Amino acid sequence: MRNSRRTRLILGILLAAALVLITVGHRGGDSSVAGPLRQIASSVFGTAEQASTKVTAPVSRFFSMLTGAPGAQERIDGLSKENARLRSRLAAAELDKDRSKELDRMLGLSGLGRYRVVPAQVIARRHTAGLEDNVEIDIGSRDGVRRDMTVLNGDGLVGRVVRTGPSTSTVILLTDPGSAAGARLEGGSELGVVNGLGGSGKYGDLIRLRLLDSTTPLKKGRRIVSFGSQNGTPYVPGVPIGEIERVVVTPGELTRTAYARPYANFTALDVVGVVVRAPDRDPRDSVLPDQPAKSQPGKKDQAKDHKDKSKDREKRQQDARDASGAVQEPDQATQREPVGGADGGVAPRGADTPGQAEERD
């Protein structure tokens, strides 16, 4: 308490002395007496100003920061929104790029099989009564889609249309337990039926194949294609289905059972195509993907032949796409405009389709 009083007293004396010196200096003009007094006053005030600045500067900066805080927060919010917008645009560009690749692959497959398709995009995945595994696509009756039409993507068979609206349709997937499609083994005429398992049990991610002839030999690695139905409804022939991974031997059964891994990735469906017209001729095994070459000692020629076959298949796919005129921009992956030829490709909106018919046993 005593120190604070003494400090205030000294500060008061200094200020009073400084005022006296300023007054004398002002009245004395540039006289010889006023000059030294003015220097003394300047020194006293300079010391006091430096001391007061050290004390008040942090307080001044604090209040300045408080007054500028609202504007700074607005700038931060604006930069955050701009950053989010740029990230969204980048993600959309990457998504369009991926969809463009999927569309190109789907059109290549449909061109090889001479399927006339309408491209679509999966907009929802649902589990409804009677349909455990189905998706909604963004095309409908106004685009020429009808019930019991085949749905495929760039990998193979996806399912069939079960319901249509003016602008959307419901597709039951091949993995649904209620789904059944006629199938044929590659390189032969052995017939069977594939069913979905609905993701249940130890084979939940596979599909089940039941061959009608119990004497037909089955082994891992054999590939399956769709057998087709009358007039191509609900399934057109020759669409790749999957590859056998496990064979079940049950003595006394009239059918042979195997489990196959489907080519289509049903957990990541995006761009698909609805076949609005079946090909004039069964493409048989021509749409199946090329098998990788087996590396064997001294078999360099086989690897070279496989490479040549892969290039030839890519060329045939490109020729099929060019013939159908199915070139679209990435952000137009699901626009249904008239693009196709008479024997395959992309069908125009509202294209006429064959009538419904019962599936051949």
Coordinates of N, CA, C and O in Angstrom, one line a residue, residues 85-216:
R85 N -16.8 -27.0 -50.9 CA -17.3 -27.0 -52.3 C -16.3 -27.6 -53.2 O -16.7 -28.4 -54.1
L86 N -15.1 -27.2 -53.1 CA -14.0 -27.7 -54.0 C -13.9 -29.2 -53.8 O -13.7 -30.0 -54.7
R87 N -13.9 -29.7 -52.5 CA -13.8 -31.1 -52.3 C -15.0 -31.9 -52.9 O -14.8 -33.0 -53.5
S88 N -16.2 -31.3 -52.9 CA -17.4 -31.9 -53.5 C -17.2 -32.0 -55.0 O -17.6 -33.0 -55.6
R89 N -16.7 -30.9 -55.6 CA -16.5 -30.9 -57.0 C -15.5 -32.0 -57.4 O -15.7 -32.6 -58.5
L90 N -14.4 -32.1 -56.7 CA -13.4 -33.1 -57.0 C -14.0 -34.5 -56.9 O -13.7 -35.4 -57.7
A91 N -14.8 -34.7 -55.8 CA -15.4 -36.1 -55.6 C -16.4 -36.4 -56.8 O -16.4 -37.5 -57.3
A92 N -17.1 -35.3 -57.2 CA -18.1 -35.6 -58.3 C -17.3 -35.9 -59.6 O -17.8 -36.7 -60.4
A93 N -16.2 -35.2 -59.8 CA -15.4 -35.4 -61.0 C -14.9 -36.9 -61.0 O -14.9 -37.6 -62.1
E94 N -14.4 -37.3 -59.9 CA -13.9 -38.7 -59.8 C -15.0 -39.7 -60.0 O -14.9 -40.7 -60.7
L95 N -16.2 -39.4 -59.4 CA -17.4 -40.3 -59.6 C -17.8 -40.4 -61.0 O -18.1 -41.4 -61.6
D96 N -17.9 -39.2 -61.7 CA -18.2 -39.2 -63.1 C -17.2 -40.0 -64.0 O -17.6 -40.7 -64.9
K97 N -15.9 -39.9 -63.6 CA -14.9 -40.7 -64.3 C -15.1 -42.2 -64.1 O -15.0 -42.9 -65.1
D98 N -15.4 -42.6 -62.9 CA -15.7 -44.0 -62.7 C -16.9 -44.5 -63.4 O -16.9 -45.6 -64.0
R99 N -18.0 -43.7 -63.4 CA -19.2 -44.1 -64.1 C -19.0 -44.1 -65.6 O -19.6 -45.0 -66.3
S100 N -18.2 -43.3 -66.1 CA -17.9 -43.3 -67.5 C -17.2 -44.6 -67.9 O -17.5 -45.2 -68.9
K101 N -16.3 -45.1 -67.0 CA -15.6 -46.3 -67.3 C -16.6 -47.5 -67.2 O -16.5 -48.4 -68.1
E102 N -17.5 -47.5 -66.2 CA -18.5 -48.5 -66.1 C -19.4 -48.6 -67.3 O -19.8 -49.6 -67.8
L103 N -19.8 -47.4 -67.8 CA -20.7 -47.3 -68.9 C -20.0 -47.9 -70.2 O -20.6 -48.6 -70.9
D104 N -18.7 -47.5 -70.3 CA -18.0 -48.0 -71.5 C -17.9 -49.5 -71.5 O -18.0 -50.2 -72.5
R105 N -17.6 -50.1 -70.3 CA -17.5 -51.6 -70.2 C -18.8 -52.2 -70.4 O -18.9 -53.3 -71.1
M106 N -19.9 -51.6 -69.9 CA -21.3 -52.2 -70.1 C -21.6 -52.2 -71.6 O -22.2 -53.1 -72.2
L107 N -21.3 -51.1 -72.3 CA -21.6 -51.0 -73.7 C -20.7 -51.9 -74.5 O -21.2 -52.5 -75.6
G108 N -19.5 -52.2 -74.1 CA -18.7 -53.1 -74.7 C -19.2 -54.5 -74.7 O -19.2 -55.3 -75.7
L109 N -19.7 -54.9 -73.5 CA -20.3 -56.2 -73.3 C -21.6 -56.4 -74.1 O -21.8 -57.4 -74.8
S110 N -22.4 -55.4 -74.1 CA -23.7 -55.5 -74.8 C -23.4 -55.4 -76.3 O -24.2 -56.1 -77.1
G111 N -22.3 -54.7 -76.8 CA -22.0 -54.7 -78.2 C -21.6 -56.1 -78.7 O -21.9 -56.5 -79.8
L112 N -20.8 -56.8 -77.8 CA -20.3 -58.2 -78.2 C -21.5 -59.1 -78.3 O -21.5 -60.0 -79.2
G113 N -22.4 -59.0 -77.4 CA -23.6 -59.9 -77.5 C -24.7 -59.5 -78.4 O -25.7 -60.2 -78.5
R114 N -24.6 -58.3 -79.0 CA -25.6 -57.7 -79.8 C -26.9 -57.5 -79.0 O -28.0 -57.7 -79.6
Y115 N -26.8 -57.1 -77.8 CA -27.9 -56.7 -77.0 C -28.2 -55.2 -77.2 O -27.3 -54.4 -77.1
R116 N -29.5 -54.9 -77.3 CA -29.9 -53.5 -77.5 C -30.3 -53.1 -76.1 O -31.3 -53.6 -75.5
V117 N -29.6 -52.1 -75.5 CA -29.8 -51.7 -74.1 C -30.1 -50.3 -73.9 O -29.9 -49.4 -74.8
V118 N -30.7 -50.0 -72.8 CA -31.0 -48.6 -72.3 C -30.1 -48.5 -71.0 O -30.4 -49.2 -70.0
P119 N -29.1 -47.6 -71.0 CA -28.3 -47.4 -69.8 C -29.1 -46.8 -68.7 O -30.0 -46.0 -68.9
A120 N -28.8 -47.2 -67.5 CA -29.5 -46.6 -66.3 C -28.5 -46.5 -65.1 O -27.4 -47.1 -65.2
Q121 N -28.9 -45.9 -64.1 CA -28.1 -45.7 -62.9 C -28.9 -46.3 -61.7 O -30.1 -46.0 -61.5
V122 N -28.3 -47.0 -60.8 CA -28.9 -47.5 -59.6 C -29.0 -46.3 -58.6 O -28.1 -45.7 -58.3
I123 N -30.3 -46.1 -58.1 CA -30.5 -44.9 -57.3 C -30.9 -45.3 -55.8 O -30.9 -44.5 -54.9
A124 N -31.2 -46.6 -55.6 CA -31.5 -47.1 -54.3 C -31.5 -48.6 -54.2 O -31.6 -49.3 -55.2
R125 N -31.2 -49.1 -53.0 CA -31.2 -50.5 -52.8 C -32.2 -50.8 -51.7 O -32.2 -50.1 -50.6
R126 N -33.1 -51.7 -51.9 CA -34.2 -51.9 -50.9 C -34.4 -53.4 -50.6 O -33.9 -54.3 -51.3
H127 N -35.0 -53.6 -49.5 CA -35.4 -55.0 -49.0 C -36.9 -54.9 -48.7 O -37.3 -54.4 -47.7
T128 N -37.7 -55.3 -49.6 CA -39.2 -55.3 -49.5 C -39.8 -56.7 -49.3 O -39.1 -57.7 -49.6
A129 N -41.0 -56.7 -49.0 CA -41.7 -58.0 -48.8 C -41.7 -58.7 -50.1 O -42.2 -58.2 -51.1
G130 N -41.2 -60.0 -50.1 CA -41.2 -60.8 -51.3 C -40.0 -60.5 -52.2 O -39.7 -61.3 -53.1
L131 N -39.3 -59.5 -51.9 CA -38.0 -59.2 -52.7 C -37.0 -58.8 -51.7 O -36.8 -57.6 -51.2
E132 N -36.2 -59.8 -51.3 CA -35.1 -59.5 -50.3 C -34.0 -58.7 -50.8 O -33.4 -57.9 -50.1
D133 N -33.7 -58.8 -52.1 CA -32.5 -58.2 -52.7 C -32.9 -57.6 -54.0 O -32.9 -58.2 -55.0
N134 N -33.2 -56.2 -54.0 CA -33.6 -55.6 -55.2 C -33.1 -54.1 -55.2 O -32.7 -53.6 -54.1
V135 N -33.0 -53.5 -56.4 CA -32.5 -52.1 -56.5 C -33.5 -51.4 -57.3 O -34.3 -51.9 -58.1
E136 N -33.5 -50.0 -57.2 CA -34.3 -49.1 -58.0 C -33.4 -48.4 -59.0 O -32.3 -48.0 -58.6
I137 N -33.8 -48.4 -60.2 CA -33.0 -47.7 -61.3 C -33.8 -46.5 -61.8 O -35.0 -46.4 -61.6
D138 N -33.1 -45.6 -62.5 CA -33.7 -44.3 -62.8 C -34.3 -44.2 -64.2 O -34.4 -43.2 -64.8
I139 N -34.8 -45.3 -64.7 CA -35.5 -45.4 -66.0 C -36.8 -46.2 -65.8 O -36.8 -47.1 -64.9
G140 N -37.8 -45.9 -66.7 CA -39.1 -46.6 -66.5 C -39.8 -46.8 -67.9 O -39.1 -46.9 -68.9
S141 N -41.1 -46.9 -67.8 CA -41.9 -47.2 -69.0 C -41.7 -46.1 -70.1 O -41.8 -46.4 -71.3
R142 N -41.4 -44.9 -69.7 CA -41.3 -43.8 -70.7 C -40.0 -44.0 -71.5 O -39.8 -43.4 -72.5
D143 N -39.1 -44.8 -70.9 CA -37.8 -45.1 -71.6 C -37.8 -46.4 -72.4 O -36.8 -46.9 -72.8
G144 N -39.0 -47.1 -72.4 CA -39.1 -48.3 -73.1 C -38.9 -49.6 -72.3 O -38.8 -50.7 -72.8
V145 N -38.8 -49.4 -71.0 CA -38.6 -50.5 -70.0 C -39.9 -51.2 -69.7 O -40.9 -50.5 -69.4
R146 N -39.9 -52.5 -69.8 CA -41.1 -53.3 -69.4 C -40.7 -54.4 -68.4 O -39.5 -54.6 -68.2
R147 N -41.7 -54.9 -67.8 CA -41.5 -56.0 -66.9 C -40.8 -57.2 -67.6 O -41.1 -57.5 -68.7
D148 N -40.0 -57.9 -66.8 CA -39.3 -59.1 -67.3 C -38.3 -58.8 -68.4 O -38.2 -59.6 -69.4
M149 N -37.6 -57.8 -68.2 CA -36.4 -57.5 -69.1 C -35.1 -57.8 -68.4 O -35.0 -57.5 -67.2
T150 N -34.1 -58.2 -69.1 CA -32.8 -58.6 -68.5 C -32.1 -57.3 -68.2 O -32.1 -56.3 -68.9
V151 N -31.4 -57.3 -67.0 CA -30.5 -56.2 -66.6 C -29.1 -56.7 -66.4 O -28.9 -57.8 -65.8
L152 N -28.1 -56.0 -67.0 CA -26.7 -56.4 -66.9 C -25.9 -55.2 -66.7 O -26.3 -54.1 -66.7
N153 N -24.6 -55.5 -66.4 CA -23.6 -54.4 -66.3 C -22.4 -54.8 -67.1 O -22.4 -55.8 -67.8
G154 N -21.2 -54.1 -66.9 CA -20.0 -54.4 -67.6 C -19.4 -55.8 -67.2 O -18.5 -56.2 -67.9
D155 N -19.8 -56.4 -66.1 CA -19.3 -57.7 -65.7 C -20.1 -58.9 -66.1 O -19.6 -59.9 -66.4
G156 N -21.5 -58.7 -66.1 CA -22.3 -59.8 -66.4 C -23.8 -59.6 -66.0 O -24.2 -58.4 -65.9
L157 N -24.5 -60.7 -65.8 CA -25.9 -60.6 -65.5 C -26.1 -60.0 -64.1 O -25.5 -60.4 -63.1
V158 N -27.1 -59.1 -64.0 CA -27.4 -58.5 -62.7 C -28.8 -59.0 -62.2 O -28.9 -59.3 -61.0
G159 N -29.8 -59.1 -63.1 CA -31.1 -59.5 -62.6 C -32.1 -59.2 -63.7 O -31.8 -59.2 -64.9
R160 N -33.4 -59.0 -63.3 CA -34.5 -58.7 -64.2 C -35.4 -57.7 -63.6 O -35.5 -57.5 -62.4
V161 N -36.1 -57.0 -64.5 CA -37.1 -56.0 -64.1 C -38.4 -56.7 -63.6 O -38.9 -57.6 -64.3
V162 N -38.8 -56.3 -62.4 CA -40.1 -56.9 -61.9 C -41.2 -55.9 -61.8 O -42.4 -56.2 -61.7
R163 N -40.9 -54.6 -61.7 CA -41.9 -53.5 -61.6 C -41.4 -52.3 -62.4 O -40.2 -52.0 -62.3
T164 N -42.3 -51.6 -63.0 CA -42.0 -50.4 -63.7 C -42.9 -49.3 -63.4 O -44.1 -49.5 -63.1
G165 N -42.4 -48.1 -63.3 CA -43.1 -46.8 -63.2 C -42.8 -45.9 -64.4 O -42.0 -46.3 -65.3
P166 N -43.4 -44.8 -64.5 CA -43.1 -43.9 -65.6 C -41.6 -43.5 -65.7 O -41.0 -43.5 -66.8
S167 N -40.9 -43.3 -64.6 CA -39.5 -42.9 -64.6 C -38.5 -43.8 -63.8 O -37.3 -43.5 -63.8
T168 N -39.0 -44.8 -63.1 CA -38.2 -45.7 -62.3 C -38.7 -47.1 -62.5 O -39.8 -47.3 -62.9
S169 N -37.8 -48.0 -62.2 CA -38.1 -49.5 -62.2 C -37.4 -50.2 -61.1 O -36.4 -49.7 -60.6
T170 N -38.0 -51.3 -60.7 CA -37.5 -52.2 -59.7 C -36.8 -53.4 -60.3 O -37.5 -54.1 -61.1
V171 N -35.6 -53.7 -59.9 CA -34.9 -54.9 -60.5 C -34.6 -55.9 -59.3 O -34.0 -55.5 -58.3
I172 N -35.0 -57.1 -59.5 CA -34.7 -58.2 -58.6 C -33.3 -58.7 -59.0 O -33.1 -59.0 -60.1
L173 N -32.4 -58.8 -58.0 CA -31.0 -59.2 -58.3 C -30.9 -60.7 -58.4 O -31.7 -61.4 -57.8
L174 N -29.9 -61.1 -59.0 CA -29.6 -62.5 -59.2 C -29.3 -63.2 -57.9 O -29.5 -64.4 -57.7
T175 N -29.0 -62.4 -56.9 CA -28.6 -62.9 -55.5 C -29.9 -63.1 -54.6 O -29.7 -63.7 -53.5
D176 N -31.0 -62.7 -55.1 CA -32.2 -62.8 -54.3 C -32.7 -64.3 -54.3 O -32.6 -65.0 -55.3
P177 N -33.1 -64.8 -53.1 CA -33.5 -66.2 -53.1 C -34.7 -66.5 -54.0 O -34.8 -67.7 -54.4
G178 N -35.5 -65.5 -54.3 CA -36.6 -65.8 -55.1 C -36.3 -65.7 -56.6 O -37.2 -65.8 -57.5
S179 N -35.0 -65.4 -56.9 CA -34.6 -65.2 -58.3 C -34.2 -66.6 -58.9 O -33.5 -67.4 -58.2
A180 N -34.5 -66.8 -60.1 CA -34.1 -68.1 -60.8 C -33.9 -67.7 -62.3 O -34.7 -67.1 -62.9
A181 N -32.8 -68.2 -62.8 CA -32.4 -68.0 -64.2 C -31.8 -69.3 -64.9 O -31.1 -70.0 -64.2
G182 N -32.3 -69.5 -66.1 CA -31.7 -70.6 -66.8 C -30.2 -70.4 -67.1 O -29.8 -69.3 -67.5
A183 N -29.4 -71.4 -67.0 CA -28.0 -71.3 -67.1 C -27.4 -72.5 -68.0 O -28.1 -73.5 -68.1
R184 N -26.3 -72.2 -68.6 CA -25.6 -73.2 -69.4 C -24.1 -73.2 -69.1 O -23.5 -72.1 -68.9
L185 N -23.5 -74.3 -69.1 CA -22.0 -74.4 -68.9 C -21.3 -74.0 -70.1 O -21.7 -74.3 -71.2
E186 N -20.2 -73.3 -69.9 CA -19.4 -72.9 -71.1 C -18.9 -74.1 -71.9 O -18.5 -75.1 -71.3
G187 N -18.9 -73.9 -73.2 CA -18.4 -74.9 -74.1 C -19.3 -76.2 -74.3 O -18.8 -77.2 -74.8
G188 N -20.5 -76.1 -73.8 CA -21.4 -77.3 -74.0 C -22.8 -76.9 -73.9 O -23.2 -75.7 -74.0
S189 N -23.7 -77.9 -73.7 CA -25.1 -77.6 -73.7 C -25.7 -78.1 -72.4 O -27.0 -78.3 -72.3
E190 N -24.9 -78.3 -71.4 CA -25.5 -78.8 -70.1 C -26.2 -77.7 -69.5 O -25.7 -76.6 -69.3
L191 N -27.5 -77.9 -69.2 CA -28.4 -76.9 -68.7 C -28.6 -77.0 -67.2 O -28.6 -78.1 -66.6
G192 N -29.0 -75.9 -66.6 CA -29.3 -75.9 -65.2 C -30.0 -74.6 -64.8 O -30.4 -73.8 -65.7
V193 N -30.2 -74.4 -63.5 CA -30.8 -73.2 -63.0 C -30.0 -72.6 -61.9 O -29.5 -73.3 -61.0
V194 N -29.8 -71.3 -61.9 CA -29.1 -70.6 -60.8 C -30.1 -69.8 -60.0 O -31.0 -69.3 -60.4
N195 N -29.8 -69.9 -58.6 CA -30.6 -69.2 -57.6 C -29.8 -68.4 -56.7 O -28.6 -68.8 -56.4
G196 N -30.3 -67.3 -56.2 CA -29.6 -66.5 -55.2 C -29.8 -67.1 -53.8 O -30.7 -67.9 -53.6
L197 N -28.9 -66.8 -52.9 CA -28.9 -67.3 -51.6 C -29.2 -66.1 -50.6 O -29.3 -66.4 -49.4
G198 N -29.4 -64.9 -51.0 CA -29.8 -63.8 -50.2 C -28.7 -63.5 -49.1 O -29.0 -62.9 -48.1
G199 N -27.5 -63.8 -49.3 CA -26.4 -63.5 -48.4 C -26.5 -64.3 -47.1 O -25.8 -63.9 -46.1
S200 N -27.2 -65.4 -47.1 CA -27.3 -66.2 -45.8 C -26.5 -67.5 -45.9 O -26.2 -68.0 -47.0
G201 N -26.0 -68.0 -44.8 CA -25.3 -69.3 -44.8 C -23.9 -69.1 -45.2 O -23.4 -68.0 -45.5
K202 N -23.1 -70.2 -45.2 CA -21.7 -70.1 -45.5 C -21.4 -69.8 -47.0 O -20.3 -69.5 -47.4
Y203 N -22.5 -70.0 -47.9 CA -22.3 -69.7 -49.3 C -23.1 -68.4 -49.6 O -23.5 -68.2 -50.8
G204 N -23.3 -67.5 -48.7 CA -24.2 -66.4 -48.9 C -23.8 -65.4 -50.0 O -24.6 -64.8 -50.6
D205 N -22.4 -65.3 -50.2 CA -22.0 -64.4 -51.3 C -21.9 -65.1 -52.6 O -21.4 -64.4 -53.6
L206 N -22.3 -66.3 -52.7 CA -22.3 -67.1 -54.0 C -23.7 -67.3 -54.5 O -24.7 -66.9 -53.8
I207 N -23.8 -67.9 -55.6 CA -25.1 -68.3 -56.2 C -25.1 -69.8 -56.4 O -24.0 -70.4 -56.6
R208 N -26.2 -70.4 -56.3 CA -26.3 -71.9 -56.4 C -26.7 -72.3 -57.9 O -27.6 -71.7 -58.5
L209 N -26.0 -73.3 -58.4 CA -26.3 -73.8 -59.7 C -26.7 -75.3 -59.5 O -26.0 -76.1 -58.9
R210 N -27.9 -75.6 -60.1 CA -28.4 -77.0 -60.1 C -28.5 -77.4 -61.5 O -29.2 -76.9 -62.3
L211 N -27.6 -78.4 -61.9 CA -27.6 -79.0 -63.2 C -28.7 -80.0 -63.3 O -28.9 -80.8 -62.4
L212 N -29.4 -80.1 -64.4 CA -30.6 -81.0 -64.6 C -30.1 -82.4 -64.8 O -30.8 -83.4 -64.5
D213 N -28.9 -82.6 -65.3 CA -28.3 -83.9 -65.6 C -27.3 -84.2 -64.5 O -26.3 -83.6 -64.4
S214 N -27.6 -85.2 -63.7 CA -26.8 -85.6 -62.5 C -25.5 -86.2 -63.0 O -24.5 -86.4 -62.2
T215 N -25.4 -86.6 -64.2 CA -24.1 -87.3 -64.7 C -23.2 -86.3 -65.3 O -22.0 -86.7 -65.7
T216 N -23.6 -85.0 -65.4 CA -22.7 -84.0 -66.0 C -21.5 -83.8 -65.1 O -21.7 -83.5 -63.9

